[in-house]
Coordinates of N, CA, C and O in Angstrom, one line a residue:
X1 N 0.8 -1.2 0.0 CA 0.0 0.0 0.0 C 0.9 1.2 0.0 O 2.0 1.1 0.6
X2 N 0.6 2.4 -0.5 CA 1.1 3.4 -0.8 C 0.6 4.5 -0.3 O -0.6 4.7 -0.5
X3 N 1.5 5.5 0.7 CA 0.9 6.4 1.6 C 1.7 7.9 0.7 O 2.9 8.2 0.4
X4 N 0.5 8.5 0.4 CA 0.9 10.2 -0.3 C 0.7 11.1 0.9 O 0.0 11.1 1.9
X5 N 1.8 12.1 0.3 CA 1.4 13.2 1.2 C -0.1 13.9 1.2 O -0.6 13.7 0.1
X6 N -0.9 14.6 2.0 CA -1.7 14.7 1.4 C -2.0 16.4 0.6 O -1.4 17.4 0.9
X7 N -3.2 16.0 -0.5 CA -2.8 16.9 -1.3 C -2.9 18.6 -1.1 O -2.6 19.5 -1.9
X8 N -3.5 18.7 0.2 CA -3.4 20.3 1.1 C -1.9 21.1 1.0 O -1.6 22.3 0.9
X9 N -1.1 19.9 1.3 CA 0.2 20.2 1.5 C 1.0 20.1 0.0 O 2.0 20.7 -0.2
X10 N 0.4 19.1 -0.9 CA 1.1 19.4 -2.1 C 0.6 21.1 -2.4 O 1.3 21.9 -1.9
X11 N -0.1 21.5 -2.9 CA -0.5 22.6 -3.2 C -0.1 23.5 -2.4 O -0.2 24.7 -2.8
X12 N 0.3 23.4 -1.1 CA 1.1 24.7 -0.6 C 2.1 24.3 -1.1 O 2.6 25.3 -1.7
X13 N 2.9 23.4 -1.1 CA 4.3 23.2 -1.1 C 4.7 24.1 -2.9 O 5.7 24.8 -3.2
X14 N 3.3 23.5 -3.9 CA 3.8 24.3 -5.1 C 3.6 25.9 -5.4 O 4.0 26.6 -6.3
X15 N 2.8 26.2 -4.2 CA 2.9 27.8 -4.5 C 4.1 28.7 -3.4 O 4.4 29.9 -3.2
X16 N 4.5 27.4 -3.0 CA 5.7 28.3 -2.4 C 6.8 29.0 -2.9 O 7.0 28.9 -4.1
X17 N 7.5 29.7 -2.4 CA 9.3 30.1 -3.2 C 10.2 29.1 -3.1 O 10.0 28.3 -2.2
X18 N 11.1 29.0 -3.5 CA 12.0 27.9 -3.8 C 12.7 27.9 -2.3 O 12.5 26.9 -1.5
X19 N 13.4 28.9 -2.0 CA 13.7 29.3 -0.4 C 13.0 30.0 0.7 O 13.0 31.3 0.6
X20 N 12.3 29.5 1.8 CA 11.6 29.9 2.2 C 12.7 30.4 3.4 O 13.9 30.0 3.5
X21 N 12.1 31.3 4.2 CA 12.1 31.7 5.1 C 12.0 30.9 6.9 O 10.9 30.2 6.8
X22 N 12.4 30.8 8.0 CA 11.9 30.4 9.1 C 10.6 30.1 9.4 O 10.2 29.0 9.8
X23 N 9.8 31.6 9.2 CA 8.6 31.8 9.3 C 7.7 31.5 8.4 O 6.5 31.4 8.9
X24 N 7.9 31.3 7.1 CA 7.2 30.7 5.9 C 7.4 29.0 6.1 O 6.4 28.3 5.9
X25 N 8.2 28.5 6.4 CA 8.3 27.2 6.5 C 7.8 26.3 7.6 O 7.6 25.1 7.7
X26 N 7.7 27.6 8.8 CA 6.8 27.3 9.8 C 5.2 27.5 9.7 O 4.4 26.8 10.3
X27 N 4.9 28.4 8.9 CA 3.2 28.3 8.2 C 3.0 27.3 7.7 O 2.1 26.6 8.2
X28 N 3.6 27.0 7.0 CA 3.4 26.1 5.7 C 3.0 24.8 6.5 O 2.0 24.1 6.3
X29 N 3.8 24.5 7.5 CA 3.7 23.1 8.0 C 2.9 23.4 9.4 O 3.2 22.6 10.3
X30 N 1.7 24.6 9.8 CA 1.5 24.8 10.6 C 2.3 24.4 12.4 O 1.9 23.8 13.4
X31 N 3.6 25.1 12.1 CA 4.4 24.8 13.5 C 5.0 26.1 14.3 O 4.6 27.3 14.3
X32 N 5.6 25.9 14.7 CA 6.3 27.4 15.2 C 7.6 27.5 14.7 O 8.2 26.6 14.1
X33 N 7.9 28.9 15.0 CA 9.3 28.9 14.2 C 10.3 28.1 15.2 O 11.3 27.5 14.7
X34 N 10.0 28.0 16.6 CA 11.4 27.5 17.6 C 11.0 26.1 16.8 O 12.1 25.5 16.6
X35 N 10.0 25.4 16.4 CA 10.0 24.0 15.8 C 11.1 23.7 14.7 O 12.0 22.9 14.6
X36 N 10.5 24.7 13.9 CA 11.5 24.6 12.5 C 13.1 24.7 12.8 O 14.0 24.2 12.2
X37 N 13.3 25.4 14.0 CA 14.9 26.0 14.6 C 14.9 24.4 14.6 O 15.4 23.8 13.6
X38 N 14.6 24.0 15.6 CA 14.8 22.6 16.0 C 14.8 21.6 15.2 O 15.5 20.6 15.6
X39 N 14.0 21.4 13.9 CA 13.9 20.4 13.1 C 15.0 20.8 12.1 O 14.9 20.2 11.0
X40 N 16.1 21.8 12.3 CA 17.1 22.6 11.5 C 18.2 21.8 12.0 O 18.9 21.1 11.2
X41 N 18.3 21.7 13.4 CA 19.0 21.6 14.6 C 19.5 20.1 14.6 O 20.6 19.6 14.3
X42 N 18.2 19.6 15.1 CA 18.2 18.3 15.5 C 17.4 17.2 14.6 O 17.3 16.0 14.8
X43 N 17.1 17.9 13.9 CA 16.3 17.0 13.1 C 17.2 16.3 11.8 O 17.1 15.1 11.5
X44 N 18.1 17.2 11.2 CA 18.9 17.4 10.1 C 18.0 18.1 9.0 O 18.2 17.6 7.9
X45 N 17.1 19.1 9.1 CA 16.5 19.7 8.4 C 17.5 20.4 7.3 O 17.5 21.5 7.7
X46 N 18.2 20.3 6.3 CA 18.9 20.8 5.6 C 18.7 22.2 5.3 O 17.7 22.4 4.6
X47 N 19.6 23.4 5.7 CA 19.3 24.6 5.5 C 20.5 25.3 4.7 O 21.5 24.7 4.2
X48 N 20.3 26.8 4.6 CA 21.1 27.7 4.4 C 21.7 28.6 5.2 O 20.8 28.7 6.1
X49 N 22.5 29.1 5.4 CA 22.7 30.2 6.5 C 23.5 31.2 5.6 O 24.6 31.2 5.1
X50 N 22.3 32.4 5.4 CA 23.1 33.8 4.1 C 23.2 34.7 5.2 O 22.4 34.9 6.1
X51 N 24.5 35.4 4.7 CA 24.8 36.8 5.7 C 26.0 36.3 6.8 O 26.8 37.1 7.2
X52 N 25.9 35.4 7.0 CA 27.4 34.9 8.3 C 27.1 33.8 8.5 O 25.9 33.5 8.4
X53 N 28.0 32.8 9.0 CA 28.0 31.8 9.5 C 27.3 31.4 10.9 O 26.8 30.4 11.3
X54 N 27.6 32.5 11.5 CA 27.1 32.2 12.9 C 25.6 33.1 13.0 O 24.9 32.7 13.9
X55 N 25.2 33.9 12.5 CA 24.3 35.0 13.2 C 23.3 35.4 11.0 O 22.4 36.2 10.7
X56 N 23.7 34.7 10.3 CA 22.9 34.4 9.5 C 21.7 34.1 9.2 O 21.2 33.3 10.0
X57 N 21.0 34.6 8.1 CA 19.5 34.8 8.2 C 19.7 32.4 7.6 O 20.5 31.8 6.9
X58 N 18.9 32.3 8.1 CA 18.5 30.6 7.1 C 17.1 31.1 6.5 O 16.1 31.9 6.6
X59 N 17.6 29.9 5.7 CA 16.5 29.8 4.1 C 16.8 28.4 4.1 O 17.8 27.9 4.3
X60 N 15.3 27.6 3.7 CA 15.5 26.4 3.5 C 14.7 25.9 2.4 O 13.5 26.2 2.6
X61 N 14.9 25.4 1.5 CA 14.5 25.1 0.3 C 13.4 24.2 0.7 O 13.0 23.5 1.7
X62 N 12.9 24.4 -0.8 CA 11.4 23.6 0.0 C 10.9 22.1 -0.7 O 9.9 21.4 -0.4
X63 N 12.0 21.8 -1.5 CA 12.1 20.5 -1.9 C 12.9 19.9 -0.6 O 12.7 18.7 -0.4
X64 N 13.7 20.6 0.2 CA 14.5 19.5 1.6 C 13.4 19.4 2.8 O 13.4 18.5 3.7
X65 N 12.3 20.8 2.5 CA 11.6 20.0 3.1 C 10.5 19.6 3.4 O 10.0 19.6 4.6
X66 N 9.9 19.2 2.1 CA 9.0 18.4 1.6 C 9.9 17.0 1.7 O 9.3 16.1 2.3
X67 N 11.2 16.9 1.3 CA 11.5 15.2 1.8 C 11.8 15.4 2.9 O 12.7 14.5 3.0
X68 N 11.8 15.8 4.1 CA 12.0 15.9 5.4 C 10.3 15.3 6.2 O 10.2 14.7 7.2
X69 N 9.1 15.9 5.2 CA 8.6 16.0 5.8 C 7.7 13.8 5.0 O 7.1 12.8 5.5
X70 N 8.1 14.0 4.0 CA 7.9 12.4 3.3 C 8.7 11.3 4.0 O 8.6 10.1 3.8
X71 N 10.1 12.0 5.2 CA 10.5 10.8 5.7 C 10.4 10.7 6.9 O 11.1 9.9 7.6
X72 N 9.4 11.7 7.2 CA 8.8 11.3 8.9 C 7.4 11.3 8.6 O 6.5 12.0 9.0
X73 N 7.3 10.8 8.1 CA 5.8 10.0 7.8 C 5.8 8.6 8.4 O 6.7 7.8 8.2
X74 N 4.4 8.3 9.5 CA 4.4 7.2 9.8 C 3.7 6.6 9.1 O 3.0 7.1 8.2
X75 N 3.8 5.6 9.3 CA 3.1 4.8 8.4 C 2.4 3.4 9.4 O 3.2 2.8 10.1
X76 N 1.3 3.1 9.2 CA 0.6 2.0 10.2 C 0.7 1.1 10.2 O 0.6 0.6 9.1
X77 N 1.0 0.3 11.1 CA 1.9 -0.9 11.0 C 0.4 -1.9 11.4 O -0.5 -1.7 12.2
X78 N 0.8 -3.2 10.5 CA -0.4 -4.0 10.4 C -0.4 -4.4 12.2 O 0.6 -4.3 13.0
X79 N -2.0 -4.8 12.5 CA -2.3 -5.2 14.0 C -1.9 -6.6 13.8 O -2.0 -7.2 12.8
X80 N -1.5 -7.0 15.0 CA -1.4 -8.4 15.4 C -2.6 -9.0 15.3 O -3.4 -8.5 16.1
X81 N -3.2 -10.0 14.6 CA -4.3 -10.9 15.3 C -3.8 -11.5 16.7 O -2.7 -11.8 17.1
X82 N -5.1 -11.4 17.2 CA -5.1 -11.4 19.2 C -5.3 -13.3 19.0 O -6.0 -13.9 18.1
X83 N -4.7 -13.6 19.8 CA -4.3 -15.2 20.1 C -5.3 -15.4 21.1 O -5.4 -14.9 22.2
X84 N -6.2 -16.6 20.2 CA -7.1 -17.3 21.3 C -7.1 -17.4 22.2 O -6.1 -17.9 22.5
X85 N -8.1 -16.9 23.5 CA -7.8 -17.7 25.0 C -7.1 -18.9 25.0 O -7.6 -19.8 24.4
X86 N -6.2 -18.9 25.4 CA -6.0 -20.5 26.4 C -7.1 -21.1 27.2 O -7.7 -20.3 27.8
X87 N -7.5 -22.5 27.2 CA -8.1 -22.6 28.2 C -7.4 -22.6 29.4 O -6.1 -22.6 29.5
X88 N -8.3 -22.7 30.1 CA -7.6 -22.7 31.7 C -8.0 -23.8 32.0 O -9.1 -24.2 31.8
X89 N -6.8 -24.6 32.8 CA -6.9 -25.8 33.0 C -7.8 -26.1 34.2 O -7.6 -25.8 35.4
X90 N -8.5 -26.6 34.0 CA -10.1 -27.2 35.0 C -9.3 -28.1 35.7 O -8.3 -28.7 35.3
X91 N -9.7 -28.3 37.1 CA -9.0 -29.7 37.7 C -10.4 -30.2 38.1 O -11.4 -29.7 38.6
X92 N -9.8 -31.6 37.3 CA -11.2 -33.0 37.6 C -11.8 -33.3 38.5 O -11.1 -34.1 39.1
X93 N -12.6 -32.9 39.0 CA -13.1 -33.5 40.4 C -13.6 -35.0 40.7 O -13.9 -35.3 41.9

């Protein structure tokens, strides 16, 4: 079975700009910007840093993260069938 993003988020993702902004990339995926910092951070969200290395504006392209967002996709993992009672051993009277 085959799980798509769904198509709310394709159609934002195509009217977006190629480099988004903190704040645009935090709309887009309704989150906060400290989220996006974090999913930059710790996530390996692949970014840009223009203007200085340390104190630089980021821009993050929106094809990294559209696959950022296709590889934290869960996906449902089939249920176990539930295993018959045991009986319970009767003692013979």
């Amino acid at each position: 079975m085959s799980y798509e993003i769904p198509h709310e988020l394709i159609a934002a993702f195509a009217d977006a700009p190629a480099l988004l902004t903190v704040a645009q990339a935090a709309k887009l995926l309704n989150m906060s910007r400290p989220g996006i910092y974090g999913l930059c951070y710790r996530a390996g969200l692949r970014h840009y840093r223009l203007g200085g290395m340390d104190k630089g504006m980021i821009r993050i392209a929106k094809d990294d993260l559209a696959a950022l967002v296709k590889a934290r996709q869960v996906r449902l993992a089939k249920r176990r069938r539930k295993r018959p009672a045991k009986p319970k051993n009767q003692l013979s009277q």
